[in-house]
Tab-separated table of N, CA and C in Angstrom:
chain	number	residue	atom	x	y	z
A	299	ILE	N	134.925	68.925	74.594
A	299	ILE	CA	134.535	68.877	76.011
A	299	ILE	C	133.594	69.715	76.884
A	300	THR	N	132.812	70.077	77.559
A	300	THR	CA	131.490	70.567	78.743
A	300	THR	C	131.898	70.239	79.538
A	301	LEU	N	132.452	71.495	80.524
A	301	LEU	CA	132.528	71.227	81.630
A	301	LEU	C	131.188	72.139	82.457
A	302	PRO	N	130.887	71.947	83.540
A	302	PRO	CA	130.388	73.166	84.764
A	302	PRO	C	130.862	74.198	85.000
A	303	TYR	N	130.615	75.093	85.935
A	303	TYR	CA	131.600	76.232	86.204
A	303	TYR	C	132.346	75.710	87.020
A	304	SER	N	131.397	75.275	87.987
A	304	SER	CA	131.801	74.324	89.435
A	304	SER	C	133.396	74.070	89.204
A	305	ASP	N	134.128	73.016	88.212
A	305	ASP	CA	134.784	72.843	88.034
A	305	ASP	C	135.941	73.577	87.526
A	306	ASN	N	136.498	73.769	88.703
A	306	ASN	CA	137.692	75.253	88.104
A	306	ASN	C	138.673	74.645	87.648
A	307	MET	N	139.398	73.141	87.174
A	307	MET	CA	140.937	72.808	87.124
A	307	MET	C	140.543	71.696	86.049
A	308	ILE	N	141.418	72.410	84.624
A	308	ILE	CA	141.112	71.210	83.657
A	308	ILE	C	142.967	71.262	83.585
A	309	THR	N	143.246	70.071	83.534
A	309	THR	CA	144.778	69.407	82.910
A	309	THR	C	144.580	68.715	81.665
A	310	PHE	N	145.369	69.891	80.588
A	310	PHE	CA	145.149	68.587	79.067
A	310	PHE	C	147.549	68.315	79.512
A	311	GLU	N	147.328	66.471	79.013
A	311	GLU	CA	148.230	65.710	78.759
A	311	GLU	C	149.101	66.058	77.308
A	312	PHE	N	149.649	66.075	76.661
A	312	PHE	CA	150.175	65.836	75.615
A	312	PHE	C	151.432	64.896	75.225
A	313	ALA	N	151.297	64.224	73.842
A	313	ALA	CA	152.534	63.583	73.612
A	313	ALA	C	152.648	63.758	72.301
A	314	ALA	N	153.710	63.634	71.526
A	314	ALA	CA	154.054	63.825	70.255
A	314	ALA	C	155.210	62.628	69.894
A	315	LEU	N	154.903	61.779	68.811
A	315	LEU	CA	154.872	60.312	69.037
A	315	LEU	C	156.294	59.847	67.676
A	316	ASP	N	157.041	61.161	68.678
A	316	ASP	CA	158.283	60.522	68.095
A	316	ASP	C	159.308	59.741	69.341
A	317	PHE	N	159.575	58.363	69.347
A	317	PHE	CA	160.315	57.616	70.233
A	317	PHE	C	161.645	57.697	70.585
A	318	ILE	N	162.299	58.468	69.541
A	318	ILE	CA	163.206	58.022	69.432
A	318	ILE	C	164.342	58.054	70.268
A	319	ALA	N	163.824	59.903	70.550
A	319	ALA	CA	164.389	60.893	71.527
A	319	ALA	C	163.390	61.659	72.226
A	320	PRO	N	162.246	60.614	72.971
A	320	PRO	CA	161.603	61.712	73.461
A	320	PRO	C	161.398	62.392	74.637
A	321	GLU	N	162.669	62.664	75.374
A	321	GLU	CA	163.013	63.821	76.060
A	321	GLU	C	163.401	64.983	75.496
A	322	LYS	N	163.404	64.804	74.684
A	322	LYS	CA	164.171	66.080	73.554
A	322	LYS	C	162.811	66.338	72.381
A	323	ASN	N	161.961	66.323	72.292
A	323	ASN	CA	160.486	66.421	72.261
A	323	ASN	C	159.986	67.951	72.540
A	324	GLN	N	160.118	68.734	72.115
A	324	GLN	CA	159.411	70.163	72.133
A	324	GLN	C	157.946	70.776	71.916
A	325	TYR	N	156.850	71.096	72.605
A	325	TYR	CA	155.768	71.767	72.927
A	325	TYR	C	155.671	72.910	73.242
A	326	LYS	N	154.643	73.468	71.654
A	326	LYS	CA	153.443	74.823	72.037
A	326	LYS	C	152.451	74.008	72.349
A	327	PHE	N	151.918	75.259	72.527
A	327	PHE	CA	150.281	74.980	73.549
A	327	PHE	C	149.436	76.009	73.452
A	328	LYS	N	148.273	76.688	73.018
A	328	LYS	CA	147.749	77.954	73.344
A	328	LYS	C	145.852	77.771	73.849
A	329	LEU	N	145.390	78.270	74.390
A	329	LEU	CA	143.769	78.230	74.739
A	329	LEU	C	143.773	79.410	74.110
A	330	GLU	N	142.862	79.874	73.143
A	330	GLU	CA	142.371	80.312	72.597
A	330	GLU	C	141.108	81.172	73.498
A	331	ASN	N	140.742	82.015	73.433
A	331	ASN	CA	139.813	82.928	74.733
A	331	ASN	C	140.391	82.978	75.490
A	332	PHE	N	141.846	82.544	75.913
A	332	PHE	CA	142.367	82.688	77.113
A	332	PHE	C	144.308	83.411	76.983
A	333	ASN	N	144.336	82.236	76.425
A	333	ASN	CA	146.151	82.947	75.781
A	333	ASN	C	146.046	83.664	74.082
A	334	GLU	N	147.315	84.289	74.387
A	334	GLU	CA	146.928	85.461	73.153
A	334	GLU	C	147.812	85.143	72.213
A	335	ASP	N	149.534	84.255	72.745
A	335	ASP	CA	150.285	83.557	72.133
A	335	ASP	C	150.362	82.163	72.987
A	336	TRP	N	151.222	81.792	71.953
A	336	TRP	CA	151.335	80.310	71.969
A	336	TRP	C	152.479	80.399	73.632
A	337	VAL	N	152.143	79.153	74.300
A	337	VAL	CA	153.251	79.422	75.372
A	337	VAL	C	154.312	78.511	74.912
A	338	ASN	N	155.317	78.675	75.101
A	338	ASN	CA	156.298	77.533	74.898
A	338	ASN	C	156.558	76.412	76.543
A	339	SER	N	156.155	75.239	76.113
A	339	SER	CA	156.645	74.903	77.445
A	339	SER	C	157.619	74.089	77.648
A	340	GLY	N	158.249	73.484	76.503
A	340	GLY	CA	159.666	73.093	76.156
A	340	GLY	C	159.590	71.351	76.306
A	341	ASN	N	159.790	70.822	76.845
A	341	ASN	CA	159.765	69.199	77.291
A	341	ASN	C	158.709	69.166	77.857
A	342	THR	N	158.190	69.327	78.765
A	342	THR	CA	156.633	69.453	79.705
A	342	THR	C	155.810	69.241	78.640
A	343	HIS	N	154.636	67.928	78.622
A	343	HIS	CA	153.443	67.972	78.226
A	343	HIS	C	152.580	67.750	78.978
A	344	VAL	N	152.225	68.958	79.886
A	344	VAL	CA	151.562	69.195	80.852
A	344	VAL	C	150.822	70.797	80.589
A	345	ALA	N	149.550	71.179	80.451
A	345	ALA	CA	149.214	72.553	80.284
A	345	ALA	C	147.515	72.372	82.159
A	346	THR	N	147.792	73.446	82.456
A	346	THR	CA	146.839	73.156	83.641
A	346	THR	C	146.305	75.099	83.982
A	347	TYR	N	144.944	74.751	83.466
A	347	TYR	CA	144.313	75.998	83.488
A	347	TYR	C	143.617	75.790	84.994
A	348	THR	N	143.267	77.223	85.314
A	348	THR	CA	142.112	76.872	87.081
A	348	THR	C	141.145	78.001	86.481
A	349	ASN	N	140.088	78.456	86.916
A	349	ASN	CA	139.788	79.605	87.394
A	349	ASN	C	138.950	79.818	85.749
A	350	LEU	N	138.595	79.235	84.639
A	350	LEU	CA	138.366	79.827	83.388
A	350	LEU	C	136.938	80.652	83.992
A	351	ASP	N	136.352	81.481	83.201
A	351	ASP	CA	135.205	82.143	82.778
A	351	ASP	C	134.224	81.166	82.124
A	352	PRO	N	133.062	81.598	82.005
A	352	PRO	CA	131.779	81.076	81.465
A	352	PRO	C	132.374	81.219	80.069
A	353	GLY	N	132.243	80.291	78.775
A	353	GLY	CA	132.285	80.597	77.836
A	353	GLY	C	133.242	79.375	76.926
A	354	THR	N	133.536	79.114	75.696
A	354	THR	CA	134.079	79.038	74.944
A	354	THR	C	135.071	78.257	74.560
A	355	TYR	N	136.255	77.904	74.495
A	355	TYR	CA	137.936	77.889	74.169
A	355	TYR	C	138.110	76.961	73.580
A	356	ILE	N	139.264	76.968	72.701
A	356	ILE	CA	139.907	76.263	72.228
A	356	ILE	C	141.481	75.701	72.397
A	357	PHE	N	141.178	74.843	73.163
A	357	PHE	CA	143.160	74.253	72.951
A	357	PHE	C	143.535	73.618	71.889
A	358	ARG	N	144.962	73.893	71.603
A	358	ARG	CA	145.789	73.655	70.707
A	358	ARG	C	146.879	73.525	70.977
A	359	VAL	N	147.654	72.446	70.410
A	359	VAL	CA	149.138	72.580	70.980
A	359	VAL	C	149.537	72.141	69.972
A	360	LYS	N	151.236	71.701	69.528
A	360	LYS	CA	151.534	71.603	68.253
A	360	LYS	C	153.434	71.070	69.106
A	361	GLY	N	153.890	69.807	68.856
A	361	GLY	CA	154.548	69.437	68.807
A	361	GLY	C	156.079	69.214	67.964
A	362	SER	N	157.514	69.169	68.451
A	362	SER	CA	158.300	68.934	67.176
A	362	SER	C	158.668	67.684	68.361
A	363	ASN	N	159.892	67.034	66.684
A	363	ASN	CA	160.719	65.690	67.304
A	363	ASN	C	162.187	66.323	67.926
A	364	LYS	N	162.908	65.318	68.305
A	364	LYS	CA	164.664	65.412	68.314
A	364	LYS	C	165.175	67.118	67.521
A	365	ASP	N	164.744	66.239	66.456
A	365	ASP	CA	165.347	67.738	65.101
A	365	ASP	C	164.039	69.091	64.897
A	366	GLU	N	163.653	69.320	66.329
A	366	GLU	CA	162.967	70.407	65.939
A	366	GLU	C	162.041	70.548	64.913
A	367	VAL	N	161.322	69.656	64.177
A	367	VAL	CA	160.753	69.629	63.048
A	367	VAL	C	159.158	69.350	64.312
A	368	TRP	N	158.832	70.447	64.116
A	368	TRP	CA	157.278	70.932	64.675
A	368	TRP	C	156.412	70.570	63.719
A	369	ASN	N	155.247	70.608	63.821
A	369	ASN	CA	154.364	70.112	63.305
A	369	ASN	C	153.088	71.490	63.618
A	370	GLU	N	153.008	71.930	62.290
A	370	GLU	CA	152.354	73.010	62.956
A	370	GLU	C	150.821	72.888	62.205
A	371	GLU	N	150.682	71.757	62.130
A	371	GLU	CA	148.921	71.250	62.504
A	371	GLU	C	148.564	71.445	63.728
A	372	GLY	N	148.876	70.545	64.390
A	372	GLY	CA	149.064	70.060	65.516
A	372	GLY	C	147.449	69.755	66.375
A	373	ALA	N	147.096	69.858	67.512
A	373	ALA	CA	146.192	69.338	67.436
A	373	ALA	C	145.375	69.738	68.706
A	374	SER	N	143.948	69.949	68.335
A	374	SER	CA	142.972	70.778	68.810
A	374	SER	C	141.943	69.842	69.826
A	375	ILE	N	141.077	70.552	70.812
A	375	ILE	CA	139.938	70.197	70.761
A	375	ILE	C	139.439	70.905	71.588
A	376	GLN	N	137.463	71.210	71.701
A	376	GLN	CA	137.029	72.200	72.090
A	376	GLN	C	136.165	72.011	73.489
A	377	LEU	N	136.346	73.606	73.788
A	377	LEU	CA	136.496	73.295	75.496
A	377	LEU	C	135.379	74.410	75.794
A	378	ILE	N	134.070	73.379	76.762
A	378	ILE	CA	133.197	74.753	77.080
A	378	ILE	C	132.266	75.149	78.679
A	379	ILE	N	132.556	76.026	78.760
A	379	ILE	CA	132.887	75.821	80.780
A	379	ILE	C	130.878	76.448	80.339
A	380	ILE	N	129.844	76.333	81.143
A	380	ILE	CA	128.774	76.511	81.329
A	380	ILE	C	128.588	77.396	82.317
A	381	PRO	N	128.144	78.029	82.050
A	381	PRO	CA	127.786	79.295	83.051
A	381	PRO	C	127.226	79.518	84.294
A	382	PRO	N	127.042	79.527	85.546
A	382	PRO	CA	126.336	78.993	86.641
A	382	PRO	C	124.795	79.864	86.410
A	383	TRP	N	123.859	79.157	86.870
A	383	TRP	CA	122.513	79.795	86.069
A	383	TRP	C	122.302	81.449	86.335
A	384	TYR	N	122.912	81.786	87.790
A	384	TYR	CA	123.221	83.278	87.651
A	384	TYR	C	123.774	84.425	86.460
A	385	MET	N	124.701	83.887	85.786
A	385	MET	CA	124.980	84.277	84.733
A	385	MET	C	124.714	84.202	82.957
A	386	THR	N	123.778	83.416	83.200
A	386	THR	CA	122.611	83.076	81.852
A	386	THR	C	122.457	84.183	81.623
A	387	TRP	N	122.034	84.006	80.058
A	387	TRP	CA	120.623	85.571	79.534
A	387	TRP	C	119.191	85.197	80.131
A	388	TRP	N	119.108	84.159	79.745
A	388	TRP	CA	117.487	84.295	80.533
A	388	TRP	C	117.270	84.516	81.732
A	389	PHE	N	118.631	84.441	82.506
A	389	PHE	CA	118.519	84.920	84.189
A	389	PHE	C	118.400	86.572	84.049
A	390	ARG	N	119.715	86.780	83.227
A	390	ARG	CA	119.304	88.772	82.901
A	390	ARG	C	118.027	89.195	83.065
A	391	SER	N	117.339	88.590	81.794
A	391	SER	CA	116.158	88.436	80.874
A	391	SER	C	115.392	88.741	81.866
A	392	LEU	N	114.848	87.643	82.152
A	392	LEU	CA	113.672	87.975	84.080
A	392	LEU	C	114.286	88.784	84.520
A	393	ILE	N	115.767	89.111	85.060
A	393	ILE	CA	116.108	90.388	85.503
A	393	ILE	C	115.550	91.881	85.237
A	394	VAL	N	115.868	91.650	83.894
A	394	VAL	CA	115.200	93.394	82.974
A	394	VAL	C	113.826	93.261	82.885
A	395	LEU	N	113.009	92.495	82.777
A	395	LEU	CA	111.903	92.038	82.856
A	395	LEU	C	111.193	92.278	84.245
A	396	ALA	N	111.589	91.789	85.214
A	396	ALA	CA	111.197	92.274	86.766
A	396	ALA	C	110.884	93.805	86.869
A	397	PHE	N	112.564	94.520	86.646
A	397	PHE	CA	112.883	95.071	86.719
A	397	PHE	C	111.734	96.474	86.093
A	398	ALA	N	111.548	96.182	84.732
A	398	ALA	CA	110.506	97.204	84.005
A	398	ALA	C	109.228	96.585	84.136
A	399	LEU	N	108.794	95.646	84.633
A	399	LEU	CA	107.610	94.947	85.197
A	399	LEU	C	107.191	96.466	86.612
A	400	THR	N	107.921	96.201	87.701
A	400	THR	CA	108.141	96.839	88.509
A	400	THR	C	107.744	98.856	88.204
A	401	ILE	N	108.703	99.318	87.108
A	401	ILE	CA	108.981	100.752	87.386
A	401	ILE	C	107.735	100.558	86.126
A	402	TYR	N	106.456	99.951	85.905
A	402	TYR	CA	105.736	100.026	84.797
A	402	TYR	C	104.537	99.914	86.088
A	403	TYR	N	104.699	99.230	87.490
A	403	TYR	CA	103.066	98.816	88.361
A	403	TYR	C	103.610	100.037	89.526
A	404	VAL	N	104.480	100.728	89.681
A	404	VAL	CA	104.874	101.884	90.518
A	404	VAL	C	104.461	102.937	89.687
A	405	TYR	N	104.664	102.981	88.292
A	405	TYR	CA	103.834	104.558	87.463
A	405	TYR	C	102.835	104.398	87.291
A	406	ARG	N	102.081	102.586	87.019
A	406	ARG	CA	100.100	102.779	87.564
A	406	ARG	C	99.992	103.063	88.953
A	407	TYR	N	100.595	102.734	89.554
A	407	TYR	CA	100.232	102.881	91.307
A	407	TYR	C	100.231	104.789	91.441
A	408	ARG	N	100.731	104.795	90.615
A	408	ARG	CA	101.173	106.657	90.956
A	408	ARG	C	99.992	107.410	90.003
A	409	LEU	N	99.354	106.677	89.060
A	409	LEU	CA	98.924	107.279	87.540
A	409	LEU	C	96.980	106.571	88.914
A	410	ASN	N	96.990	105.868	89.226
A	410	ASN	CA	95.078	105.841	90.073
A	410	ASN	C	95.477	106.324	91.646
A	411	GLN	N	96.821	107.321	91.857
A	411	GLN	CA	96.329	107.957	92.543
A	411	GLN	C	96.264	109.142	92.214
A	412	ALA	N	97.014	109.652	91.668
A	412	ALA	CA	96.609	110.599	90.975
A	412	ALA	C	95.086	111.061	90.000
A	413	LEU	N	94.834	110.322	89.508
A	413	LEU	CA	93.308	109.914	88.611
A	413	LEU	C	92.421	110.202	90.822
A	414	LYS	N	92.612	108.851	91.257
A	414	LYS	CA	91.781	109.734	92.564
A	414	LYS	C	91.653	110.674	93.618
A	415	LEU	N	92.496	111.555	93.722
A	415	LEU	CA	92.533	112.342	93.902
A	415	LEU	C	91.811	113.613	93.184
A	416	HIS	N	92.601	113.198	92.010
A	416	HIS	CA	91.680	114.658	91.081
A	416	HIS	C	89.949	114.113	91.238
A	417	THR	N	89.860	113.069	91.105
A	417	THR	CA	88.423	113.000	91.398
A	417	THR	C	87.743	113.075	92.086
A	418	MET	N	88.210	113.223	93.323
A	418	MET	CA	87.841	113.839	94.733
A	418	MET	C	87.353	115.214	94.566
A	419	ARG	N	89.103	115.997	93.722
A	419	ARG	CA	89.111	117.240	93.982
A	419	ARG	C	87.665	117.642	92.833
A	420	ASN	N	87.080	117.164	92.045
A	420	ASN	CA	86.206	117.295	91.260
A	420	ASN	C	84.643	117.404	92.194
A	421	SER	N	85.088	116.325	92.926
A	421	SER	CA	83.995	115.981	93.346
A	421	SER	C	83.410	117.131	94.665
A	422	ILE	N	84.366	117.156	95.626
A	422	ILE	CA	84.268	118.800	95.893
A	422	ILE	C	84.196	120.225	95.610
A	423	ALA	N	84.630	119.928	94.294
A	423	ALA	CA	84.274	121.277	93.663
A	423	ALA	C	83.020	121.633	92.833
A	424	ASN	N	82.391	120.061	93.008
A	424	ASN	CA	81.268	120.620	92.213
A	424	ASN	C	80.235	120.683	93.445
A	425	ASP	N	79.937	119.322	95.065
A	425	ASP	CA	79.742	120.326	96.044
A	425	ASP	C	79.655	121.538	96.408
A	426	LEU	N	80.006	121.875	95.985
A	426	LEU	CA	80.926	123.507	96.853
A	426	LEU	C	80.324	124.148	95.734
A	427	HIS	N	79.943	124.130	94.794
A	427	HIS	CA	79.366	125.224	93.645
A	427	HIS	C	78.130	124.380	93.407
A	428	ASP	N	77.519	123.181	94.368
A	428	ASP	CA	76.123	123.102	94.494
A	428	ASP	C	75.046	123.953	95.294
A	429	GLU	N	76.574	123.848	96.839
A	429	GLU	CA	76.038	124.664	98.013
A	429	GLU	C	75.571	125.860	97.793
A	430	ILE	N	76.788	126.805	96.753
A	430	ILE	CA	76.923	127.610	96.643
A	430	ILE	C	75.652	128.453	95.888
A	431	GLY	N	75.656	127.761	94.955
A	431	GLY	CA	73.978	127.880	94.058
A	431	GLY	C	73.119	127.821	94.852
A	432	SER	N	72.712	126.990	95.602
A	432	SER	CA	71.585	126.930	96.708
A	432	SER	C	71.422	127.957	97.255
A	433	ASN	N	72.566	128.292	97.967
A	433	ASN	CA	72.450	129.460	98.765
A	433	ASN	C	72.387	131.266	98.061
A	434	LEU	N	73.008	130.624	97.064
A	434	LEU	CA	72.739	132.024	95.800
A	434	LEU	C	70.466	132.110	95.358
A	435	SER	N	70.607	130.923	95.339
A	435	SER	CA	69.099	130.752	94.815
A	435	SER	C	68.435	131.674	96.091
A	436	ASN	N	68.521	131.151	97.342
A	436	ASN	CA	67.924	131.449	98.746
A	436	ASN	C	68.316	132.782	98.905
A	437	ILE	N	68.872	133.233	98.685
A	437	ILE	CA	69.397	134.994	99.324
A	437	ILE	C	68.287	135.840	97.533
A	438	SER	N	68.364	135.128	96.539
A	438	SER	CA	67.604	135.696	95.294
A	438	SER	C	66.093	135.592	95.681
A	439	ILE	N	65.730	134.597	96.357
A	439	ILE	CA	64.205	134.104	96.747
A	439	ILE	C	63.823	135.119	98.018
A	440	PHE	N	64.479	135.595	99.228
A	440	PHE	CA	64.398	135.714	100.563
A	440	PHE	C	64.679	137.230	99.487
A	441	SER	N	65.762	138.008	99.322
A	441	SER	CA	65.583	139.726	98.774
A	441	SER	C	64.652	140.557	97.799
A	442	GLU	N	64.086	139.256	97.229
A	442	GLU	CA	62.689	139.350	96.447
A	442	GLU	C	61.498	139.265	97.538
A	443	VAL	N	61.475	138.657	98.046
A	443	VAL	CA	60.034	138.713	98.873
A	443	VAL	C	60.216	140.317	99.792
A	444	ALA	N	61.776	140.142	100.613
A	444	ALA	CA	61.931	141.565	101.302
A	444	ALA	C	61.199	142.958	100.123
A	445	GLN	N	61.771	142.662	99.066
A	445	GLN	CA	61.119	143.312	98.664
A	445	GLN	C	59.613	144.181	98.501
A	446	GLN	N	58.950	143.061	98.181
A	446	GLN	CA	57.836	142.668	98.183
A	446	GLN	C	57.027	143.552	99.627
A	447	ARG	N	57.840	143.276	100.561
A	447	ARG	CA	57.539	143.185	102.086
A	447	ARG	C	57.867	144.338	102.711
A	448	LYS	N	58.210	145.464	101.975
A	448	LYS	CA	58.899	146.728	102.427
A	448	LYS	C	58.176	147.476	103.686
A	449	GLY	N	57.250	147.584	103.561
A	449	GLY	CA	56.515	148.123	104.415
A	449	GLY	C	56.673	148.069	105.674
A	450	THR	N	56.872	146.905	106.411
A	450	THR	CA	56.548	147.066	108.079
A	450	THR	C	58.430	146.404	108.376
A	451	ALA	N	59.137	146.926	109.074
A	451	ALA	CA	60.549	145.911	109.724
A	451	ALA	C	60.530	144.797	110.159
A	452	HIS	N	59.423	144.205	111.009
A	452	HIS	CA	59.452	143.272	111.724
A	452	HIS	C	59.328	141.869	110.292
A	453	GLU	N	58.230	142.409	109.455
A	453	GLU	CA	58.423	141.465	108.517
A	453	GLU	C	59.310	141.738	107.481
A	454	THR	N	60.183	141.933	107.308
A	454	THR	CA	61.058	142.028	106.463
A	454	THR	C	62.705	141.825	107.353
A	455	GLU	N	62.272	142.086	108.666
A	455	GLU	CA	63.953	141.385	109.120
A	455	GLU	C	64.947	140.127	109.344
A	456	PRO	N	63.217	138.841	109.543
A	456	PRO	CA	63.784	138.100	109.383
A	456	PRO	C	63.906	137.161	108.417
A	457	LEU	N	63.457	138.409	106.922
A	457	LEU	CA	64.132	137.989	106.066
A	457	LEU	C	65.836	138.248	105.914
A	458	LEU	N	65.420	139.285	105.916
A	458	LEU	CA	67.216	140.469	106.102
A	458	LEU	C	67.983	139.329	106.882
A	459	GLN	N	67.940	138.835	107.863
A	459	GLN	CA	68.264	137.822	108.459
A	459	GLN	C	69.426	136.546	108.113
A	460	LYS	N	68.095	136.208	106.910
A	460	LYS	CA	68.519	134.700	106.427
A	460	LYS	C	69.063	135.052	105.174
A	461	ILE	N	69.182	135.756	104.237
A	461	ILE	CA	69.608	136.949	103.635
A	461	ILE	C	71.261	136.830	103.539
A	462	SER	N	71.884	137.553	104.632
A	462	SER	CA	72.623	137.241	105.800
A	462	SER	C	73.632	136.350	106.323
A	463	GLU	N	72.776	135.375	106.992
A	463	GLU	CA	73.342	134.019	106.931
A	463	GLU	C	73.876	133.174	106.003
A	464	TYR	N	73.264	133.112	104.855
A	464	TYR	CA	73.379	132.349	102.966
A	464	TYR	C	75.216	133.130	102.736
A	465	SER	N	74.436	134.543	102.507
A	465	SER	CA	75.565	135.120	102.332
A	465	SER	C	77.155	134.890	103.080
A	466	GLN	N	77.198	134.360	104.551
A	466	GLN	CA	78.650	134.149	105.278
A	466	GLN	C	78.478	133.245	105.281
A	467	VAL	N	77.768	132.175	104.856
A	467	VAL	CA	77.817	130.934	104.629
A	467	VAL	C	78.106	130.589	103.059
A	468	SER	N	78.153	131.488	101.809
A	468	SER	CA	78.767	131.071	100.803
A	468	SER	C	80.316	131.994	100.515
A	469	MET	N	80.140	132.930	101.645
A	469	MET	CA	81.800	133.416	101.574
A	469	MET	C	82.735	132.337	102.061
A	470	ALA	N	82.107	131.713	103.463
A	470	ALA	CA	83.139	131.119	103.695
A	470	ALA	C	83.270	129.859	103.074
A	471	ALA	N	82.783	128.913	102.635
A	471	ALA	CA	82.851	128.108	100.872
A	471	ALA	C	83.863	128.114	100.290
C-alpha cells in the first residue's frame, strides 16, 4: 500500500479463520519501524495508526484460535508513506546546491571587487610614478640650465623658481 503523507490515519482490520468460537480468538500485531514489540490486542481485530512519518513500514499480525494455538507465520503487508516534496532527497539536494552556488557567487563577487581595487591602486601608483619621474626630469633639466647660466641672478631666478615648484609638487604627491 502506498499513501501520500497527507493521509494521516490508517486502520488495519484482520480476522482469524476459526469460526467455532470467534470471540475467543486472540491477536497480536506490530508495525515494523514503528512498534518495537508486539502489541497484544486480545480479541480486538483492529489496529489504527495516525501521523506516521514518511517511510516504509511492514504491518504484521498473528492470530490464535480458542485453544490459544498461535499462527506464528501470521500475515503481513508493506506500507509506504510518500514524503512531502520538501522532505525529498532531490529537494534537499537542490537546497544544498543553491547554498553552495550562493557562497561561490559571493566569493567570486568579493574576489572581483578585490581585483578591481588592486587594479585601481596599481593605476594610481603608475600615474604617481610617471608624474614624479616627469617632475624629476624637469628639475634635472632646469638645474643643468641654471648651472650653465651662473652669471646673472635675473636669468637663473626663474629657473630656480621652477625647480622649487616641481620639487614641492613631487613632495606633495
